[in-house]
Short mmCIF file of C-alpha atoms in Angstrom, two decimals:
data_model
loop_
_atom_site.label_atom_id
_atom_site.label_comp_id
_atom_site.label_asym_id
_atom_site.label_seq_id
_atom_site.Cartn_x
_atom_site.Cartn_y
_atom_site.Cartn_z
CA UNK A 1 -3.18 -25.98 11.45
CA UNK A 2 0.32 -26.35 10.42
CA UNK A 3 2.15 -23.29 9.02
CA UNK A 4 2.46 -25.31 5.43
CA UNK A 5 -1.18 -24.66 5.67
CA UNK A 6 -1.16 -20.89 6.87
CA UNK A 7 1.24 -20.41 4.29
CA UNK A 8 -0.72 -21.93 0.81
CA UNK A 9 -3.99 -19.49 2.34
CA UNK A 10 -1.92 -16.60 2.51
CA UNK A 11 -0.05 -17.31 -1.41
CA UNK A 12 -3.26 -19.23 -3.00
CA UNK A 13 -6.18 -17.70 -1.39
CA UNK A 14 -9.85 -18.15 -2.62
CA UNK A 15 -12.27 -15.30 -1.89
CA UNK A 16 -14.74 -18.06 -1.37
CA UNK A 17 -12.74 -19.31 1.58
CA UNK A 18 -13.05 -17.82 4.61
CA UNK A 19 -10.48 -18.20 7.35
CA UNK A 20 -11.50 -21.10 9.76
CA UNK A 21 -11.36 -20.32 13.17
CA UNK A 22 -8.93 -22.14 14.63
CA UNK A 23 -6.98 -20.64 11.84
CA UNK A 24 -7.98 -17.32 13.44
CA UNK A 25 -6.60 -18.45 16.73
CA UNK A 26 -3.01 -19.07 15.62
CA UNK A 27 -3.16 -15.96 13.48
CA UNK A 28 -3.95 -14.04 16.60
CA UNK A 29 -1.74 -15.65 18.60
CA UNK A 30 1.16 -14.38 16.05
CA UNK A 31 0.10 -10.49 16.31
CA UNK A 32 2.66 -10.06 19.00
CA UNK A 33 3.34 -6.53 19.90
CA UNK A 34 0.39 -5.22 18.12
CA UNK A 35 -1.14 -1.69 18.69
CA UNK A 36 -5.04 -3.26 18.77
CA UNK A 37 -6.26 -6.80 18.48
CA UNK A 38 -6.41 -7.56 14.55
CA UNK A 39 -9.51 -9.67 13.54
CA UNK A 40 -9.20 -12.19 10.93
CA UNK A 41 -12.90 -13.03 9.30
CA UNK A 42 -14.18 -16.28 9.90
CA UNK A 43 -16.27 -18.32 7.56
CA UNK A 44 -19.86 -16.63 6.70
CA UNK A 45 -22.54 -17.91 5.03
CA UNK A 46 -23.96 -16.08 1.74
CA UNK A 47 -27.20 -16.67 -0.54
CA UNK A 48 -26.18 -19.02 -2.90
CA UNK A 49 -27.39 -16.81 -5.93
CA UNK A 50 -26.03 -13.80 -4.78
CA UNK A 51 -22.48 -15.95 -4.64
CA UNK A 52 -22.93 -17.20 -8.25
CA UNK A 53 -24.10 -14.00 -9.59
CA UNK A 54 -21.10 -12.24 -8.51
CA UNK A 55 -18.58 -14.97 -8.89
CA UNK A 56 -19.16 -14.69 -12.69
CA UNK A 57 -17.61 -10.89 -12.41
CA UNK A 58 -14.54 -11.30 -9.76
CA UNK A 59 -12.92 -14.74 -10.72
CA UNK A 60 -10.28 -15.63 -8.18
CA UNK A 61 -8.37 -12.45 -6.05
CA UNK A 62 -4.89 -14.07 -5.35
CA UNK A 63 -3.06 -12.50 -2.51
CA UNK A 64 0.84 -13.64 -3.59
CA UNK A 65 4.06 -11.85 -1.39
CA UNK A 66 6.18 -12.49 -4.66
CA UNK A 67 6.38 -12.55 -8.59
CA UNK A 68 8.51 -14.78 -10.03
CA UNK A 69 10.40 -13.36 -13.59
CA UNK A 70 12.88 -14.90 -15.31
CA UNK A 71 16.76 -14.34 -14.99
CA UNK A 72 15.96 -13.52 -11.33
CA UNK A 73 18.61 -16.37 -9.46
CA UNK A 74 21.34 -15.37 -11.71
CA UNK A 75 20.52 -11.47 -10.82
CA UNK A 76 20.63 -12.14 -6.66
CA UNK A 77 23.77 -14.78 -7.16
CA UNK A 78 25.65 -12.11 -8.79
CA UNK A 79 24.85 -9.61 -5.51
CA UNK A 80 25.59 -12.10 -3.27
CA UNK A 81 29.18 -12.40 -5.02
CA UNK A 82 29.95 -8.95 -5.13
CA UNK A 83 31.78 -6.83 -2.22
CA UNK A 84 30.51 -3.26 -1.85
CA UNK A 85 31.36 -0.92 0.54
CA UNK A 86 28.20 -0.50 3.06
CA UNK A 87 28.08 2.98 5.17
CA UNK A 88 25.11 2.48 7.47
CA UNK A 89 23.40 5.61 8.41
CA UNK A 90 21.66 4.71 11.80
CA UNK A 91 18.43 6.43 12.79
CA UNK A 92 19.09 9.55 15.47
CA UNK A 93 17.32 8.05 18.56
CA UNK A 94 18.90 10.91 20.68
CA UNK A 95 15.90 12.66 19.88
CA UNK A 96 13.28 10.41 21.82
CA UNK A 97 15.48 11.29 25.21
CA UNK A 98 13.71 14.54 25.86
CA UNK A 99 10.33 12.33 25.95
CA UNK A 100 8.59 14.53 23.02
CA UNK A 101 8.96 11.22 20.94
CA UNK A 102 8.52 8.54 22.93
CA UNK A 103 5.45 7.78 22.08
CA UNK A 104 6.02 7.50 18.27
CA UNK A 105 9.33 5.56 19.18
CA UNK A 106 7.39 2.98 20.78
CA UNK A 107 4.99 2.75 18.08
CA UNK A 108 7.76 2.96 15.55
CA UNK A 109 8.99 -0.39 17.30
CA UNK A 110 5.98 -2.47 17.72
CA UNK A 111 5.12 -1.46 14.25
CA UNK A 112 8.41 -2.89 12.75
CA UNK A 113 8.64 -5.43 14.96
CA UNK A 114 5.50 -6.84 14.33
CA UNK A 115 6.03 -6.86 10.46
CA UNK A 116 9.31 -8.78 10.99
CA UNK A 117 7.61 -11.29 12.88
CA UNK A 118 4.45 -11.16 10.37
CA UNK A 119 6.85 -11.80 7.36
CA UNK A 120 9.35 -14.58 9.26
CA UNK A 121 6.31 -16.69 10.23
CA UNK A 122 3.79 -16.09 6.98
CA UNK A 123 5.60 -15.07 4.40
CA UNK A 124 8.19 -17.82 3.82
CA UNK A 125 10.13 -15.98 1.50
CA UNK A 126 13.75 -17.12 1.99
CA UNK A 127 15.23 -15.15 -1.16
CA UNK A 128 13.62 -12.69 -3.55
CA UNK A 129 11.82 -13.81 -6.42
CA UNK A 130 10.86 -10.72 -8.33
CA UNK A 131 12.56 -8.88 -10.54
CA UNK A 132 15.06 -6.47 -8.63
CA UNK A 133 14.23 -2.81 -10.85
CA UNK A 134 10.73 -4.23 -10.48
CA UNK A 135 10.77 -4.24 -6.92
CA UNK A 136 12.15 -1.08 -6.33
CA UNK A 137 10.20 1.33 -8.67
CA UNK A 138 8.23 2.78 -6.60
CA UNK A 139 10.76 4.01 -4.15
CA UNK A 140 12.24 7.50 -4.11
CA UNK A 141 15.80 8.41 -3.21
CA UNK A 142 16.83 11.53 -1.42
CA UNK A 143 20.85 11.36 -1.13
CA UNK A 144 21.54 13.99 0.74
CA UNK A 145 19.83 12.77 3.83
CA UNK A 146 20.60 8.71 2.62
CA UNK A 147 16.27 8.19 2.36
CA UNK A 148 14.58 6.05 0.69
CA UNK A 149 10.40 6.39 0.57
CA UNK A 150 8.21 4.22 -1.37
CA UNK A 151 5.30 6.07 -2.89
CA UNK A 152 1.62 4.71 -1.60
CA UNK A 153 -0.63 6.09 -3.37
CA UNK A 154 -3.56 7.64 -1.42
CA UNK A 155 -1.06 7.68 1.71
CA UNK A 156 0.14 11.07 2.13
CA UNK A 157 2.32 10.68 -0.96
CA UNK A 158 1.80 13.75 -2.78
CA UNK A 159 3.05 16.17 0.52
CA UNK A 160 6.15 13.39 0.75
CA UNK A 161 7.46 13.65 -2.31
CA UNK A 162 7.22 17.92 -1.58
CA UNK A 163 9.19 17.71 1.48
CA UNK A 164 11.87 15.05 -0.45
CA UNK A 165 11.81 18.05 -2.78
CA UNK A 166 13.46 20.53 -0.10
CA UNK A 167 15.60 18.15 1.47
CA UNK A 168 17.46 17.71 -1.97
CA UNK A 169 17.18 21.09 -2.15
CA UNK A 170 14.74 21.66 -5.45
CA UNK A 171 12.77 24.05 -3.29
CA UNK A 172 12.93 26.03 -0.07
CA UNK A 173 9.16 25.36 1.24
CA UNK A 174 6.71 22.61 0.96
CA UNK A 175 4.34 25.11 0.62
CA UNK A 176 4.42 26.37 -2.67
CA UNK A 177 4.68 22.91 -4.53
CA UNK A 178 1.89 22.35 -6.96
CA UNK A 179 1.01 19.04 -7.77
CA UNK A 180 1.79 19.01 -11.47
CA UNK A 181 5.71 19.50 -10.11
CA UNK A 182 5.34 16.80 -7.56
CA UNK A 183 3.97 14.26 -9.96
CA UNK A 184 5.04 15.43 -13.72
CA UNK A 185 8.09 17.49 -12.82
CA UNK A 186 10.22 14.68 -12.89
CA UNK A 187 12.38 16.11 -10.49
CA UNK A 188 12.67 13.35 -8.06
CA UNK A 189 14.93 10.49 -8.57
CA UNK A 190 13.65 6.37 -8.04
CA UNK A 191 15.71 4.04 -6.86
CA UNK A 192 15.62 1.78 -10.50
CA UNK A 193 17.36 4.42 -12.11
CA UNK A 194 20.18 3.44 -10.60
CA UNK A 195 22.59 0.47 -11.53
CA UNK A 196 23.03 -2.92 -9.46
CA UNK A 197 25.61 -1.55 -7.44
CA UNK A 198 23.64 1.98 -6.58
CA UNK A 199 20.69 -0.18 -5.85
CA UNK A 200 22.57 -2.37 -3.75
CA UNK A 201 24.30 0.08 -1.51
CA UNK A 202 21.27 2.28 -1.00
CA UNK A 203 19.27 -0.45 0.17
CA UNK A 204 21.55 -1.70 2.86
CA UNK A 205 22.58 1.88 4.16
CA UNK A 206 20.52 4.25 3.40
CA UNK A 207 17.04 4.69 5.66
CA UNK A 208 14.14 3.19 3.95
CA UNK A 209 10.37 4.29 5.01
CA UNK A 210 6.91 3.61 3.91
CA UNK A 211 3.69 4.99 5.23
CA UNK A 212 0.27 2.61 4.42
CA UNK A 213 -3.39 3.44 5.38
CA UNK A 214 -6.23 1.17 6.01
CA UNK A 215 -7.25 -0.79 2.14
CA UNK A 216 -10.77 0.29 2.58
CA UNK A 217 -10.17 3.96 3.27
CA UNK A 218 -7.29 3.53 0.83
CA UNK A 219 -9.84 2.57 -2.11
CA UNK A 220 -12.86 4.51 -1.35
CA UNK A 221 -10.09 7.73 -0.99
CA UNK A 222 -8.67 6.47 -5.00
CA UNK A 223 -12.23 6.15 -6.06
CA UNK A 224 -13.47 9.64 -5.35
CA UNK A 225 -10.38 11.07 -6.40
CA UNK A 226 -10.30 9.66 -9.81
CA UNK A 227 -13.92 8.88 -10.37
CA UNK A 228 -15.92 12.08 -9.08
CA UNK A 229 -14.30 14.60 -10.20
CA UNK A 230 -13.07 15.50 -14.02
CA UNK A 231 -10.55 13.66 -15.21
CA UNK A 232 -8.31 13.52 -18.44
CA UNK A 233 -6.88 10.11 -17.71
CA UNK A 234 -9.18 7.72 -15.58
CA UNK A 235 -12.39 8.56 -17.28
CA UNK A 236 -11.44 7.54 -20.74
CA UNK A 237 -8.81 4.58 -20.02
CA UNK A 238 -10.71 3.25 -17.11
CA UNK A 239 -14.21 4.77 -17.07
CA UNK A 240 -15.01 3.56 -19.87
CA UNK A 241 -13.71 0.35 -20.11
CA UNK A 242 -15.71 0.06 -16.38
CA UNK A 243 -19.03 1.06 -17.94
CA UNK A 244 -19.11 -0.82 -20.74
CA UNK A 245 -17.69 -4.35 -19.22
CA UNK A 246 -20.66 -3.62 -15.86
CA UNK A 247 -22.98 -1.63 -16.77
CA UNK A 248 -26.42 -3.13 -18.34
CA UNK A 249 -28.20 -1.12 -20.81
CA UNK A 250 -25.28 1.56 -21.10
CA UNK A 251 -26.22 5.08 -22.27
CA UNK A 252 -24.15 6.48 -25.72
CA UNK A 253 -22.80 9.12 -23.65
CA UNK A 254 -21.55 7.37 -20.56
CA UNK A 255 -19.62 4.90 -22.89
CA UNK A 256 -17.99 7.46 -24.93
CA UNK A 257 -16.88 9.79 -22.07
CA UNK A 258 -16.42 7.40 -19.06
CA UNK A 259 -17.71 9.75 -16.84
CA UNK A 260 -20.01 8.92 -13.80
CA UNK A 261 -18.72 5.33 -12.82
CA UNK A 262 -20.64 3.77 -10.00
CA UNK A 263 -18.29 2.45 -6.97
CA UNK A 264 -20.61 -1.02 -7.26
CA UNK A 265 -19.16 -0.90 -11.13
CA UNK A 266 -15.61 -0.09 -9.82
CA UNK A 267 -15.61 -2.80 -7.13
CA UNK A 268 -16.94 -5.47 -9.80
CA UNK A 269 -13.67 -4.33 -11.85
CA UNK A 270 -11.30 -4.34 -8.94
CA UNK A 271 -12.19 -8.20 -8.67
CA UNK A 272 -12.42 -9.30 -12.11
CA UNK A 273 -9.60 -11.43 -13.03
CA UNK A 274 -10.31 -10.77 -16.65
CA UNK A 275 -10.59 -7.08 -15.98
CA UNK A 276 -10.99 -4.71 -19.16
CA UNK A 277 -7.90 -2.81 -18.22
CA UNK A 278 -5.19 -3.40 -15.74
CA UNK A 279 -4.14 -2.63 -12.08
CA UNK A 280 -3.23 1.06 -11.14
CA UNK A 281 -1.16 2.16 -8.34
CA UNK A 282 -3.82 4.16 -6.53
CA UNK A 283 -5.58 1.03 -5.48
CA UNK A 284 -2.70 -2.27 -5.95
CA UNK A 285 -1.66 -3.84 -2.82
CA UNK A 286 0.66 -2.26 -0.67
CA UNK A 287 2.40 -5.71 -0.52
CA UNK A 288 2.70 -5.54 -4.62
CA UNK A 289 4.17 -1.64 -4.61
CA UNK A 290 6.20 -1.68 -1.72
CA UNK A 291 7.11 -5.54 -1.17
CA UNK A 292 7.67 -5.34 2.80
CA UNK A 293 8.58 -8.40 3.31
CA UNK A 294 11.28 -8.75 0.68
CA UNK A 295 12.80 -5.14 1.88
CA UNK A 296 12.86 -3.99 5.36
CA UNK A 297 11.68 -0.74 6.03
CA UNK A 298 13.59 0.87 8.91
CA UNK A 299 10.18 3.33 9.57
CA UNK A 300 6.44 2.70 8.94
CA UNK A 301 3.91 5.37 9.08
CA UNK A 302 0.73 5.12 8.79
CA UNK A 303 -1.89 7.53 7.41
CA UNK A 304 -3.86 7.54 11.07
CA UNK A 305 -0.90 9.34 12.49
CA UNK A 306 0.44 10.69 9.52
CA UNK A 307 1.59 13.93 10.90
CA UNK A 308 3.12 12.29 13.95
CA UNK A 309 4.78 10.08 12.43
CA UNK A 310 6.34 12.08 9.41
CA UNK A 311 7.27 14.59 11.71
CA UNK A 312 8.90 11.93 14.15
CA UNK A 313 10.66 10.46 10.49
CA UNK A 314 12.05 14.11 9.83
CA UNK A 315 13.53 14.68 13.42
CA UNK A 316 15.08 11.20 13.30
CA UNK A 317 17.14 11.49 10.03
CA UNK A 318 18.47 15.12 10.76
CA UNK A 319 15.72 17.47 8.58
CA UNK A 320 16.12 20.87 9.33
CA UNK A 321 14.22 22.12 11.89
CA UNK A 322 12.02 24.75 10.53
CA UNK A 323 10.41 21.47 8.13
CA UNK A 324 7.60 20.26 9.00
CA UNK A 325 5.72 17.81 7.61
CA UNK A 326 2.55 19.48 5.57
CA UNK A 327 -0.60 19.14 6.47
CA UNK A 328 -2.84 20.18 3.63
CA UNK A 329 -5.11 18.54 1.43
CA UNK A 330 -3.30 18.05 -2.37
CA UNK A 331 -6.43 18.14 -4.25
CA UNK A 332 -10.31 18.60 -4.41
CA UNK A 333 -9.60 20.72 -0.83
CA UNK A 334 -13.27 20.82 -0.42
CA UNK A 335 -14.16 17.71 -0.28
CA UNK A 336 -14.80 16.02 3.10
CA UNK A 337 -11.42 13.65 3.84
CA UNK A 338 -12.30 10.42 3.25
CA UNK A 339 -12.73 8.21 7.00
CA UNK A 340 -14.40 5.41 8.22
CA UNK A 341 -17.60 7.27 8.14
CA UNK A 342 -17.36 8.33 4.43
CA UNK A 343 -16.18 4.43 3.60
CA UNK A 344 -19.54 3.25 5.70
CA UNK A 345 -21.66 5.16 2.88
CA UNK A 346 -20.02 3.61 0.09
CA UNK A 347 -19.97 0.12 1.62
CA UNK A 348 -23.95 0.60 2.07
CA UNK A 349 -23.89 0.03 -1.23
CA UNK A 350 -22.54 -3.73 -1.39
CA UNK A 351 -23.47 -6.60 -0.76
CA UNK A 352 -21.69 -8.75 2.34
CA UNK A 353 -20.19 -10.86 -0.55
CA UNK A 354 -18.79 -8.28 -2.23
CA UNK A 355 -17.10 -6.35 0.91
CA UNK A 356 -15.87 -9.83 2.16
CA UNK A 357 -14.27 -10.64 -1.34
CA UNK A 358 -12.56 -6.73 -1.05
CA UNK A 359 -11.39 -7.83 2.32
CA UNK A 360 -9.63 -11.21 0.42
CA UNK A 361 -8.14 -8.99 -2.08
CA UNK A 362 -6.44 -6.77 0.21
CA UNK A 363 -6.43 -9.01 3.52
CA UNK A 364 -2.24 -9.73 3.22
CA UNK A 365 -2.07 -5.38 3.15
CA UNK A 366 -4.54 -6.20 6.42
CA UNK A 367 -2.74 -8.51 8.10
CA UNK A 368 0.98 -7.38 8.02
CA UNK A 369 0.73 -4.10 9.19
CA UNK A 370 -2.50 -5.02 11.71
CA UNK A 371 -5.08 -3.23 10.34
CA UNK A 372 -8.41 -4.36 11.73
CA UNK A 373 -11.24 -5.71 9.55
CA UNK A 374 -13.33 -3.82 7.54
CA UNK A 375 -16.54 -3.16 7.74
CA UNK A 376 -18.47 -6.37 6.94
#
């Protein structure tokens, strides 16, 4: 399989195209320093029915690392031609001497190291192709310690952007942050409200993070949040948009509140092509938010170790001390974290089409930072 090949499944890919095996093999063979062997799915068979009944609802997920917009060549040339001054913060890896961190250093390094060598050999992207404020708005800058974070939904991201609040100094405890300041306050600045030259110079010195978390748990975690519980926003602009498009035989009051959307009726959304309403951040690609292969993120976290990691993040770019990285749940506190035992009880509820054709919509988030496969 030449890498021409690897690279039109990776940009093009058909959810009724499963990855061949000897596909699998040189895919494999690529996950070099990886934390736990990474499956790739190989071809299954489905009931022919249950394929055509469902392919009339999802259309074709494309997996794409870029968007192309136009004006975008003239933006880059013009970077290229201009000379700003760069002052490189480098991480503090003094820290991982006393041997408290050396175990999240060497994660920190297979991590990265096996996203560079993801994106070099699969991606093919030699030069940027979307839009520059596009690509950067969802990152958050904190300039007093040179950070830059971009904002996963469902990832930790509501306790990040409440310790970025103290290290700019907006508050003196992560603590006491509710989460109508974290996401309304508007106190936080991103990195596209910045001209060329700020964007410029802040990506090339200042320390750029992201923390990801496995697409299932990722989607199930976005579905209870915004689907089970009251909500001003998703219930009327996606609820019922979701009932009415999915939903046979539709009560009145379901379709003119939005409320009780099944996660069958959300899935069927997620993979319409011709979806009633658009993507939402809570459950896009990590590839399409974040765009790891076009930036490169000095420091990924993952949700699995989230408090190990952010912590190890905090000692590394010179937080004070007495932060820590908080640990408490931003919402709905009573509800049971969502894991890979919660995602089982909503998968029960698919059919193996449908939880292979979630695994092609997410499988480049999958791939590049090794998660393995779901559960099919």
């Amino acid at each position: 399989m030449t890498r021409e090949k690897i690279q039109e499944y990776i940009t093009n890919q058909n959810p009724k195209s499963h990855m061949p095996r000897d596909r699998k093999e040189k895919t494999e063979n690529l996950l070099l320093h990886s934390e736990k062997p990474t499956r790739v799915l190989t071809e299954t068979s489905h009931p022919q029915g249950e394929a055509r009944a469902l392919s009339r609802t999802t259309g074709s997920p494309t997996v794409k690392l870029t968007e192309r917009h136009q004006g975008t060549n003239t933006l880059f040339r013009k970077f290229s031609e201009m000379k700003w001054p760069m002052d490189v913060r480098p991480l503090n890896k003094s820290l991982v001497s006393d041997g408290k961190w050396k175990r999240a250093d060497a994660t920190q390094e297979k991590r990265r190291s096996f996203l560079q060598e993801f994106c070099k050999k699969y991606g093919g992207v030699s030069r940027p192709q979307s839009h520059l404020f596009h690509m950067v708005s969802r990152i958050y800058v904190e300039d007093k310690h040179k950070i830059l974070y971009c904002e996963v939904p469902k990832a930790g991201c509501s306790n990040w952007k409440r310790v970025l609040m103290v290290l700019s100094g907006l508050a003196p405890s992560a603590d006491n942050i509710s989460h109508d300041a974290v996401h309304y306050g508007k106190h936080l600045k991103k990195l596209d409200s910045f001209d060329l030259k700020g964007i410029h110079i802040r990506l090339n010195t200042y320390t750029k993070a992201v923390f990801v978390r496995d697409p299932m748990e990722r989607l199930v975690s976005a579905f209870r949040d915004k689907f089970e519980h009251p909500n001003s926003y998703y219930h009327p602009v996606f609820g019922k948009a979701i009932i009415k498009k999915y939903r046979p035989n539709a009560c009145e009051e379901a379709l003119n509140n939005g409320s009780g959307v099944k996660f069958k009726e959300f899935i069927h959304y997620l993979l319409d092509s011709h979806r009633p309403v658009g993507m939402d951040i809570h459950w896009e690609k990590v590839s399409k938010l974040c765009y790891p292969c076009l930036i490169s993120y000095d420091f990924v976290g993952k949700f699995e170790t989230l408090e190990e990691d952010a912590n190890y993040f905090l000692q590394l770019i010179g937080a004070p001390k007495e932060l820590k990285f908080p640990n408490f749940k931003d919402r709905h506190a009573s509800d049971r974290r969502t894991n890979a035992q919660v995602v089982r009880q909503y998968l029960k509820d698919l059919t193996q089409t449908e939880r292979q054709l979630i695994y092609d919509f997410y499988s480049l988030d999958y791939l590049m930072f090794n998660y393995t496969t779901p559960f099919l």
